Amino acid sequence: MTEMTIVQVLNTLTFKELAAMHKHYGGGFDFNRGPSGHPNWGKSAAIEYLMQRHTPQSLRDVAFTVTQNTQQPKPEQTETKTMTTPDQQAAVQNLLNTFGISTGPDEARIREIVAEAIASVEPTKVEYHVKRFDGSTVKVDGHVRPEFKTILRDAAAGVNILLVGPAGCGKTHIAKQCAEALDRPFASVSCTAGMSEAAFKGRLLPVDNGNFRYVQSDFVRLYRNGGVFLIDEADALDGNVALTLNNALAGNGFNNDLIIDGDTFVPRHPDFVCIAAANTFGTGANAVYAGRERLDEAFLDRFRAGRISLDYDRELERQAVDGRLLKWGWDVRKNITDNRIHKVLSTRFLMEATKLLTVGATHSEMVDRFFADWKSDDRQRVDVAV
């Protein structure tokens, strides 16, 4: 059976249950009335509001918690106990000891069995063969996550794409896979608040006799000749630099005043695709991603039709992560969400830790490294035995 999307899950909830989810995340305003200034507040607007601020996996977990809390309590069950005398209990215990049978649960063994079961699950292997416009077919290497088909379709259509997801969930990797599947060059730039326009428009370098030579950027090169360009950490992009990209992303070309040795107009190649990757929807810094910028609405509108939410890919983690570490990671990740702690446990960390386990690191060492910057009381709220 196909798993419901997060939109379908949220649409099954009542408005009261959506309000409970909002309260779970800390509230901040009267959910029945909506945020200040919202013109058409209702269930659809409430769902969109929640999706813009929280990851699909977090929403799915909180929705499950909310619906469980709103269910009718189960009728109390009576327990029938068989009374035994101390002599009988001692005789039974002696018999069990004789045969080496433990009467209590061995938690370490139980966890070991669970980890072995997770590791033994044969992951679903799906091969993606993409038929290109020229009729050739290419097999996409590596793990392909479920959203790839949609992202590739949008990229082939030339739509600007915004991938939004938590740190270390594979946004950069999937952008590279799109370039590979489309047989187009790939380049990227990582954004910061202090970056300049040169990262996108190019640079003027001094040469002999006081003259200057224009050096084009990767963005201009792919924009002119075709390719897939990734604006990584897009929600950390300097606001003024973002505005310089508006014409390029909205039209069929833009004027580049830095070009001094030819036509300043740079035409957009039909095979150019712009993908932006971000941890937020451009709404600014939050408790988890403190280095984010609030992006201009005009810039965000260039990506409106191509917005795609990503979360941690459990199928990839099942394939690539050590079984014991994986069980621990999934439990801790759920506890982080349930306790509303502003931290992430990424696929990237689990995969890097697995590499270290293969060269002699211990599970407890990896756990201690993960919690190295945590407050002790927060760790106690989420940590489990590994």
Short mmCIF file of C-alpha atoms in Angstrom, two decimals:
data_model
loop_
_atom_site.label_atom_id
_atom_site.label_comp_id
_atom_site.label_asym_id
_atom_site.label_seq_id
_atom_site.Cartn_x
_atom_site.Cartn_y
_atom_site.Cartn_z
CA MET A 1 0.00 0.00 0.00
CA THR A 2 1.37 3.44 -0.94
CA GLU A 3 2.14 5.62 2.08
CA MET A 4 0.06 8.78 2.30
CA THR A 5 1.84 12.07 1.64
CA ILE A 6 2.08 14.57 4.48
CA VAL A 7 -0.56 16.74 2.76
CA GLN A 8 -2.96 13.81 2.71
CA VAL A 9 -2.20 13.06 6.35
CA LEU A 10 -2.89 16.63 7.46
CA ASN A 11 -6.10 16.77 5.44
CA THR A 12 -7.45 13.80 7.41
CA LEU A 13 -7.16 15.81 10.64
CA THR A 14 -9.81 18.09 12.07
CA PHE A 15 -9.12 21.78 12.54
CA LYS A 16 -9.03 21.11 16.29
CA GLU A 17 -6.29 18.52 15.78
CA LEU A 18 -4.32 20.96 13.60
CA ALA A 19 -4.63 23.50 16.42
CA ALA A 20 -3.26 20.87 18.82
CA MET A 21 -0.26 20.40 16.51
CA HIS A 22 0.30 24.17 16.50
CA LYS A 23 0.21 24.15 20.31
CA HIS A 24 2.67 21.23 20.36
CA TYR A 25 5.17 23.35 18.41
CA GLY A 26 4.85 26.20 20.93
CA GLY A 27 1.85 28.16 19.65
CA GLY A 28 2.46 31.88 19.32
CA PHE A 29 -1.00 33.08 18.26
CA ASP A 30 -4.68 32.16 18.44
CA PHE A 31 -4.89 29.32 15.92
CA ASN A 32 -8.64 29.74 15.48
CA ARG A 33 -8.11 33.30 14.23
CA GLY A 34 -4.84 32.69 12.39
CA PRO A 35 -1.65 34.77 12.31
CA SER A 36 -2.03 38.52 12.27
CA GLY A 37 -3.01 39.88 8.88
CA HIS A 38 -3.87 36.54 7.24
CA PRO A 39 -6.85 37.25 4.92
CA ASN A 40 -8.27 33.74 4.34
CA TRP A 41 -7.50 31.66 7.40
CA GLY A 42 -8.98 28.17 7.35
CA LYS A 43 -7.98 24.53 7.27
CA SER A 44 -6.09 24.77 3.93
CA ALA A 45 -4.22 27.88 5.03
CA ALA A 46 -3.44 26.24 8.39
CA ILE A 47 -1.96 23.18 6.67
CA GLU A 48 0.17 25.36 4.39
CA TYR A 49 1.34 27.36 7.44
CA LEU A 50 2.45 24.20 9.26
CA MET A 51 4.19 22.77 6.18
CA GLN A 52 6.20 25.95 5.65
CA ARG A 53 7.64 25.79 9.16
CA HIS A 54 8.20 22.12 9.91
CA THR A 55 9.60 19.12 8.09
CA PRO A 56 7.27 16.40 6.76
CA GLN A 57 8.66 13.78 9.16
CA SER A 58 8.20 16.09 12.15
CA LEU A 59 4.62 16.86 11.07
CA ARG A 60 3.91 13.17 10.57
CA ASP A 61 5.20 12.31 14.07
CA VAL A 62 3.31 15.14 15.77
CA ALA A 63 0.12 14.31 13.86
CA PHE A 64 0.36 10.73 15.12
CA THR A 65 0.85 11.98 18.70
CA VAL A 66 -2.10 14.37 18.46
CA THR A 67 -4.48 11.78 17.05
CA GLN A 68 -3.42 9.25 19.68
CA ASN A 69 -4.16 11.78 22.43
CA THR A 70 -7.63 12.52 21.03
CA GLN A 71 -8.71 8.89 20.84
CA GLN A 72 -11.11 7.50 23.43
CA PRO A 73 -9.32 5.77 26.31
CA LYS A 74 -9.42 2.02 26.29
CA PRO A 75 -11.56 0.32 28.94
CA GLU A 76 -9.60 -0.72 31.98
CA GLN A 77 -8.62 -4.35 31.92
CA THR A 78 -8.58 -6.50 35.03
CA GLU A 79 -5.59 -8.70 35.70
CA THR A 80 -5.87 -12.11 37.29
CA LYS A 81 -2.91 -12.94 39.48
CA THR A 82 -1.92 -16.38 40.68
CA MET A 83 -0.62 -16.30 44.22
CA THR A 84 2.32 -18.47 45.17
CA THR A 85 4.04 -19.07 48.48
CA PRO A 86 7.68 -18.05 49.05
CA ASP A 87 8.69 -21.74 49.08
CA GLN A 88 7.02 -22.28 45.71
CA GLN A 89 8.72 -19.19 44.23
CA ALA A 90 12.12 -20.38 45.51
CA ALA A 91 11.59 -23.85 44.03
CA VAL A 92 10.69 -22.37 40.64
CA GLN A 93 13.72 -20.07 40.71
CA ASN A 94 16.05 -22.98 41.57
CA LEU A 95 14.65 -24.94 38.64
CA LEU A 96 15.19 -22.02 36.25
CA ASN A 97 18.72 -21.49 37.53
CA THR A 98 19.50 -25.18 36.99
CA PHE A 99 18.71 -24.86 33.29
CA GLY A 100 20.27 -21.39 32.94
CA ILE A 101 16.96 -19.67 32.17
CA SER A 102 16.65 -15.94 32.96
CA THR A 103 13.36 -14.77 34.46
CA GLY A 104 13.73 -11.10 33.52
CA PRO A 105 14.11 -9.36 30.16
CA ASP A 106 17.68 -8.90 28.95
CA GLU A 107 17.44 -5.36 27.59
CA ALA A 108 20.85 -5.47 25.92
CA ARG A 109 19.97 -8.70 24.13
CA ILE A 110 16.59 -7.33 23.06
CA ARG A 111 18.25 -4.28 21.53
CA GLU A 112 20.82 -6.48 19.84
CA ILE A 113 18.02 -8.58 18.31
CA VAL A 114 16.20 -5.46 17.10
CA ALA A 115 19.38 -4.07 15.56
CA GLU A 116 20.08 -7.38 13.83
CA ALA A 117 16.53 -7.47 12.50
CA ILE A 118 16.83 -3.96 11.06
CA ALA A 119 20.19 -4.75 9.48
CA SER A 120 18.86 -7.98 7.98
CA VAL A 121 15.95 -6.31 6.18
CA GLU A 122 16.67 -6.49 2.48
CA PRO A 123 16.28 -2.90 1.24
CA THR A 124 14.05 -2.25 -1.72
CA LYS A 125 16.34 -1.81 -4.72
CA VAL A 126 14.96 0.39 -7.47
CA GLU A 127 16.94 1.13 -10.60
CA TYR A 128 16.14 4.36 -12.42
CA HIS A 129 16.67 4.39 -16.15
CA VAL A 130 16.00 7.82 -17.62
CA LYS A 131 15.17 8.25 -21.29
CA ARG A 132 16.64 11.51 -22.53
CA PHE A 133 15.25 13.76 -25.23
CA ASP A 134 17.80 12.46 -27.75
CA GLY A 135 16.45 8.92 -27.29
CA SER A 136 19.38 7.63 -25.23
CA THR A 137 18.85 5.95 -21.88
CA VAL A 138 20.97 6.40 -18.75
CA LYS A 139 20.94 4.54 -15.42
CA VAL A 140 21.11 6.83 -12.41
CA ASP A 141 23.88 5.66 -10.09
CA GLY A 142 23.45 5.27 -6.36
CA HIS A 143 20.36 5.34 -4.19
CA VAL A 144 17.42 7.21 -5.69
CA ARG A 145 14.95 8.68 -3.24
CA PRO A 146 11.17 8.72 -3.93
CA GLU A 147 11.06 12.43 -4.79
CA PHE A 148 13.63 12.09 -7.57
CA LYS A 149 11.07 11.40 -10.31
CA THR A 150 9.16 14.59 -9.49
CA ILE A 151 12.31 16.70 -9.22
CA LEU A 152 13.66 15.36 -12.51
CA ARG A 153 10.34 16.05 -14.24
CA ASP A 154 10.36 19.67 -13.03
CA ALA A 155 14.02 20.10 -14.00
CA ALA A 156 13.39 18.76 -17.51
CA ALA A 157 10.59 21.32 -17.85
CA GLY A 158 13.03 24.14 -17.03
CA VAL A 159 11.26 25.20 -13.82
CA ASN A 160 13.30 26.81 -11.04
CA ILE A 161 13.33 24.32 -8.16
CA LEU A 162 13.56 24.96 -4.41
CA LEU A 163 14.45 21.92 -2.28
CA VAL A 164 13.64 22.49 1.39
CA GLY A 165 14.72 20.01 4.03
CA PRO A 166 16.74 19.51 7.21
CA ALA A 167 20.53 19.53 7.29
CA GLY A 168 22.20 16.46 5.84
CA CYS A 169 19.15 14.94 4.14
CA GLY A 170 20.67 14.77 0.62
CA LYS A 171 19.56 17.94 -1.18
CA THR A 172 22.92 18.51 -2.88
CA HIS A 173 23.19 14.86 -3.89
CA ILE A 174 19.81 14.81 -5.60
CA ALA A 175 20.68 17.98 -7.55
CA LYS A 176 23.81 16.25 -8.86
CA GLN A 177 21.74 13.20 -9.80
CA CYS A 178 19.42 15.41 -11.86
CA ALA A 179 22.39 16.80 -13.80
CA GLU A 180 23.66 13.26 -14.40
CA ALA A 181 20.26 12.01 -15.58
CA LEU A 182 19.81 14.98 -17.92
CA ASP A 183 23.42 14.67 -19.16
CA ARG A 184 24.14 18.31 -18.34
CA PRO A 185 27.11 20.01 -16.65
CA PHE A 186 26.76 20.72 -12.92
CA ALA A 187 28.08 23.55 -10.79
CA SER A 188 27.16 25.08 -7.45
CA VAL A 189 27.81 27.91 -5.04
CA SER A 190 27.29 27.96 -1.27
CA CYS A 191 25.67 31.15 -0.05
CA THR A 192 26.55 33.35 2.90
CA ALA A 193 25.25 36.68 4.16
CA GLY A 194 28.47 38.44 3.06
CA MET A 195 28.82 37.04 -0.45
CA SER A 196 29.02 39.39 -3.43
CA GLU A 197 27.33 39.53 -6.82
CA ALA A 198 30.57 38.24 -8.36
CA ALA A 199 29.64 34.69 -7.34
CA PHE A 200 26.88 34.85 -9.95
CA LYS A 201 27.83 37.61 -12.41
CA GLY A 202 31.59 37.02 -12.66
CA ARG A 203 34.62 39.20 -11.95
CA LEU A 204 36.84 41.83 -13.52
CA LEU A 205 40.52 41.02 -13.06
CA PRO A 206 43.31 43.56 -13.65
CA VAL A 207 45.72 42.86 -16.49
CA ASP A 208 48.61 44.80 -18.06
CA ASN A 209 48.47 48.54 -18.74
CA GLY A 210 45.67 49.17 -16.26
CA ASN A 211 43.13 47.18 -18.24
CA PHE A 212 40.69 44.61 -16.95
CA ARG A 213 39.59 41.19 -18.16
CA TYR A 214 36.16 39.71 -17.51
CA VAL A 215 36.09 36.20 -16.00
CA GLN A 216 32.70 34.59 -16.17
CA SER A 217 31.22 32.70 -13.24
CA ASP A 218 29.93 29.14 -13.30
CA PHE A 219 26.42 30.58 -13.12
CA VAL A 220 26.92 32.65 -16.29
CA ARG A 221 28.65 29.73 -18.05
CA LEU A 222 25.79 27.30 -17.43
CA TYR A 223 23.12 29.96 -17.89
CA ARG A 224 24.51 30.67 -21.36
CA ASN A 225 25.42 27.12 -22.44
CA GLY A 226 23.03 24.89 -20.49
CA GLY A 227 23.45 22.89 -17.29
CA VAL A 228 22.21 22.42 -13.75
CA PHE A 229 23.28 25.11 -11.29
CA LEU A 230 22.75 24.63 -7.55
CA ILE A 231 22.33 27.62 -5.22
CA ASP A 232 23.25 25.80 -2.02
CA GLU A 233 22.30 27.21 1.41
CA ALA A 234 19.96 29.52 -0.51
CA ASP A 235 18.24 30.76 2.64
CA ALA A 236 21.60 32.21 3.77
CA LEU A 237 21.87 34.28 0.57
CA ASP A 238 22.50 38.00 0.97
CA GLY A 239 19.25 39.83 0.22
CA ASN A 240 20.80 42.34 -2.17
CA VAL A 241 22.57 39.61 -4.13
CA ALA A 242 19.27 37.71 -4.37
CA LEU A 243 17.67 40.73 -6.02
CA THR A 244 20.33 40.72 -8.76
CA LEU A 245 19.20 37.22 -9.72
CA ASN A 246 15.54 38.09 -10.19
CA ASN A 247 15.79 38.99 -13.89
CA ALA A 248 17.92 35.96 -14.69
CA LEU A 249 15.55 33.54 -12.96
CA ALA A 250 12.32 35.05 -14.29
CA GLY A 251 13.13 35.67 -17.94
CA ASN A 252 15.04 34.44 -20.96
CA GLY A 253 18.15 36.42 -20.19
CA PHE A 254 19.68 39.26 -18.18
CA ASN A 255 22.06 42.16 -18.61
CA ASN A 256 25.49 41.68 -17.06
CA ASP A 257 27.24 45.04 -16.82
CA LEU A 258 30.54 43.38 -15.89
CA ILE A 259 31.04 42.05 -19.42
CA ILE A 260 33.35 44.56 -21.11
CA ASP A 261 34.50 42.61 -24.14
CA GLY A 262 31.21 41.77 -25.82
CA ASP A 263 27.44 41.91 -25.64
CA THR A 264 26.33 42.46 -22.04
CA PHE A 265 23.10 40.53 -22.56
CA VAL A 266 23.35 36.91 -21.43
CA PRO A 267 20.64 34.72 -23.01
CA ARG A 268 19.17 31.83 -21.04
CA HIS A 269 19.86 28.46 -22.63
CA PRO A 270 16.79 26.20 -22.94
CA ASP A 271 18.68 23.49 -21.04
CA PHE A 272 19.56 25.68 -18.05
CA VAL A 273 18.06 24.58 -14.73
CA CYS A 274 18.41 26.44 -11.45
CA ILE A 275 18.00 24.43 -8.24
CA ALA A 276 18.12 26.10 -4.83
CA ALA A 277 18.61 24.10 -1.63
CA ALA A 278 17.59 25.45 1.77
CA ASN A 279 16.76 24.43 5.32
CA THR A 280 13.83 26.86 5.53
CA PHE A 281 11.32 28.40 3.14
CA GLY A 282 13.19 31.71 3.29
CA THR A 283 11.28 32.89 6.36
CA GLY A 284 14.40 33.81 8.32
CA ALA A 285 16.41 32.42 11.22
CA ASN A 286 14.86 30.05 13.72
CA ALA A 287 16.00 28.13 16.80
CA VAL A 288 17.61 25.37 14.70
CA TYR A 289 18.98 27.30 11.70
CA ALA A 290 20.20 30.55 13.23
CA GLY A 291 22.25 31.68 10.22
CA ARG A 292 19.34 32.04 7.81
CA GLU A 293 18.13 35.21 6.10
CA ARG A 294 14.58 36.34 5.45
CA LEU A 295 14.42 36.35 1.65
CA ASP A 296 12.57 38.83 -0.50
CA GLU A 297 9.17 37.62 -1.66
CA ALA A 298 9.97 38.50 -5.29
CA PHE A 299 12.98 36.17 -5.19
CA LEU A 300 10.99 33.38 -3.53
CA ASP A 301 8.26 33.71 -6.15
CA ARG A 302 10.75 32.63 -8.82
CA PHE A 303 10.70 29.19 -7.13
CA ARG A 304 7.04 29.02 -6.11
CA ALA A 305 5.96 26.39 -8.64
CA GLY A 306 9.02 24.22 -7.98
CA ARG A 307 9.00 24.01 -4.19
CA ILE A 308 9.60 20.45 -2.95
CA SER A 309 9.92 19.39 0.70
CA LEU A 310 12.42 16.68 1.61
CA ASP A 311 13.05 14.78 4.82
CA TYR A 312 15.48 12.14 5.96
CA ASP A 313 15.30 9.12 3.66
CA ARG A 314 14.80 6.03 5.80
CA GLU A 315 15.35 3.66 2.91
CA LEU A 316 18.79 5.17 2.29
CA GLU A 317 19.59 5.03 5.99
CA ARG A 318 18.52 1.38 6.12
CA GLN A 319 20.96 0.61 3.29
CA ALA A 320 23.92 2.69 4.43
CA VAL A 321 23.87 2.80 8.26
CA ASP A 322 25.03 0.25 10.83
CA GLY A 323 22.03 -1.62 12.29
CA ARG A 324 22.61 -0.82 15.98
CA LEU A 325 23.41 2.80 15.21
CA LEU A 326 20.32 3.06 13.00
CA LYS A 327 17.94 1.83 15.72
CA TRP A 328 19.49 4.30 18.17
CA GLY A 329 19.31 7.13 15.62
CA TRP A 330 15.64 6.61 14.78
CA ASP A 331 14.70 6.48 18.48
CA VAL A 332 16.70 9.61 19.31
CA ARG A 333 15.34 11.50 16.29
CA LYS A 334 11.76 10.76 17.41
CA ASN A 335 12.58 11.84 20.97
CA ILE A 336 14.07 15.10 19.67
CA THR A 337 10.79 15.82 17.91
CA ASP A 338 8.60 14.76 20.83
CA ASN A 339 10.55 16.91 23.28
CA ARG A 340 10.72 19.88 20.88
CA ILE A 341 14.49 20.16 21.16
CA HIS A 342 16.07 22.33 18.50
CA LYS A 343 18.65 19.88 17.18
CA VAL A 344 18.96 17.59 14.16
CA LEU A 345 20.24 14.05 13.79
CA SER A 346 21.08 13.87 10.12
CA THR A 347 21.57 11.08 7.63
CA ARG A 348 25.00 12.58 7.06
CA PHE A 349 26.01 12.01 10.70
CA LEU A 350 24.73 8.42 10.70
CA MET A 351 26.63 7.58 7.51
CA GLU A 352 29.87 9.23 8.68
CA ALA A 353 29.59 7.46 12.04
CA THR A 354 29.10 4.15 10.24
CA LYS A 355 32.36 4.74 8.34
CA LEU A 356 34.17 5.24 11.64
CA LEU A 357 32.66 2.06 13.10
CA THR A 358 34.24 0.09 10.26
CA VAL A 359 37.72 1.32 11.27
CA GLY A 360 37.47 0.59 14.98
CA ALA A 361 35.33 3.30 16.56
CA THR A 362 32.74 2.17 19.11
CA HIS A 363 29.03 2.85 19.21
CA SER A 364 29.30 4.64 22.56
CA GLU A 365 32.07 6.84 21.14
CA MET A 366 29.83 7.91 18.25
CA VAL A 367 26.94 8.63 20.63
CA ASP A 368 29.17 10.76 22.85
CA ARG A 369 30.38 12.73 19.82
CA PHE A 370 26.82 13.41 18.74
CA PHE A 371 25.89 14.77 22.17
CA ALA A 372 29.18 16.65 22.70
CA ASP A 373 27.56 20.11 22.55
CA TRP A 374 24.29 19.18 24.28
CA LYS A 375 23.14 20.20 27.74
CA SER A 376 23.13 17.20 30.05
CA ASP A 377 19.41 17.47 30.88
CA ASP A 378 18.48 17.62 27.17
CA ARG A 379 20.57 14.53 26.50
CA GLN A 380 18.83 12.67 29.29
CA ARG A 381 15.46 13.48 27.73
CA VAL A 382 16.26 11.96 24.33
CA ASP A 383 19.15 9.49 24.61
CA VAL A 384 18.56 5.73 24.56
CA ALA A 385 20.86 2.76 24.92
CA VAL A 386 22.72 1.81 21.75
#
